[in-house]
GROMACS .gro file of C-alpha atoms in nm:
model
   76
    1ALA     CA    1   0.003   0.003   0.002
    2ILE     CA    2   0.109   0.365  -0.055
    3GLY     CA    3   0.021   0.696   0.084
    4LEU     CA    4  -0.071   0.951  -0.171
    5ASN     CA    5  -0.002   1.311  -0.067
    6TYR     CA    6   0.020   1.648  -0.217
    7VAL     CA    7   0.400   1.616  -0.301
    8ASP     CA    8   0.295   1.331  -0.541
    9VAL     CA    9   0.030   1.543  -0.698
   10TYR     CA   10   0.250   1.832  -0.730
   11SER     CA   11   0.532   1.616  -0.889
   12ARG     CA   12   0.273   1.476  -1.143
   13THR     CA   13   0.137   1.820  -1.233
   14GLY     CA   14   0.487   1.961  -1.296
   15LEU     CA   15   0.476   2.206  -0.974
   16TYR     CA   16   0.774   1.996  -0.819
   17PRO     CA   17   1.042   1.905  -1.053
   18GLN     CA   18   1.113   1.531  -1.083
   19PRO     CA   19   1.454   1.382  -1.072
   20GLY     CA   20   1.588   1.235  -1.404
   21PHE     CA   21   1.438   0.884  -1.507
   22PRO     CA   22   1.411   0.621  -1.383
   23PHE     CA   23   1.202   0.775  -1.129
   24VAL     CA   24   0.972   0.596  -0.889
   25PRO     CA   25   0.737   0.846  -0.685
   26GLY     CA   26   0.595   0.812  -0.344
   27MET     CA   27   0.711   0.884   0.002
   28GLU     CA   28   0.507   0.667   0.225
   29GLY     CA   29   0.421   0.286   0.216
   30ALA     CA   30   0.313  -0.028   0.394
   31GLY     CA   31   0.379  -0.386   0.332
   32VAL     CA   32   0.507  -0.709   0.446
   33VAL     CA   33   0.870  -0.800   0.546
   34THR     CA   34   1.007  -1.053   0.297
   35ALA     CA   35   1.372  -1.062   0.404
   36VAL     CA   36   1.570  -0.927   0.696
   37GLY     CA   37   1.942  -0.829   0.693
   38GLU     CA   38   2.214  -0.968   0.913
   39GLY     CA   39   2.178  -0.831   1.267
   40VAL     CA   40   1.825  -0.732   1.236
   41ARG     CA   41   1.671  -0.886   1.555
   42ASP     CA   42   1.332  -0.703   1.603
   43LEU     CA   43   1.173  -0.754   1.253
   44LYS     CA   44   1.079  -1.096   1.116
   45VAL     CA   45   0.965  -1.215   0.774
   46GLY     CA   46   0.599  -1.190   0.733
   47ARG     CA   47   0.561  -0.889   0.968
   48HIS     CA   48   0.338  -0.594   0.840
   49VAL     CA   49   0.526  -0.249   0.860
   50ALA     CA   50   0.478   0.104   0.748
   51TYR     CA   51   0.746   0.361   0.639
   52ALA     CA   52   0.797   0.706   0.526
   53GLY     CA   53   1.077   0.790   0.275
   54PRO     CA   54   1.287   0.776   0.093
   55ILE     CA   55   1.122   0.848  -0.253
   56GLY     CA   56   1.020   0.543  -0.436
   57ALA     CA   57   0.711   0.393  -0.245
   58TYR     CA   58   0.514   0.316  -0.573
   59ALA     CA   59   0.771   0.043  -0.633
   60GLN     CA   60   0.663  -0.324  -0.595
   61GLU     CA   61   0.947  -0.398  -0.354
   62ARG     CA   62   1.157  -0.180  -0.139
   63LEU     CA   63   1.484  -0.207   0.056
   64ILE     CA   64   1.426   0.006   0.373
   65ALA     CA   65   1.651   0.021   0.681
   66ALA     CA   66   1.500  -0.156   0.986
   67ASP     CA   67   1.517   0.158   1.197
   68ARG     CA   68   1.300   0.343   0.920
   69VAL     CA   69   0.992   0.125   0.968
   70VAL     CA   70   0.730   0.084   1.231
   71LYS     CA   71   0.524  -0.234   1.301
   72ILE     CA   72   0.163  -0.229   1.211
   73PRO     CA   73  -0.036  -0.383   1.498
   74ALA     CA   74  -0.259  -0.689   1.428
   75GLY     CA   75  -0.607  -0.595   1.304
   76VAL     CA   76  -0.512  -0.274   1.151
   0.00000   0.00000   0.00000
């Protein structure tokens, strides 16, 4: 899932300049952890998480540092 905010709208309408291509928009997202790096102890594969930044939330998969995500509580 992604968050759609005014930065995305401004970027699409040309009000904010886009970086050169390839460019993947989006700042906020949520998803399921599919792998964890060595030394990551508080996240497990299958955990639902959300994050903000860096740009690229519209991508199908992301590589996000463990300290940049928050766990989504069960039932949310």
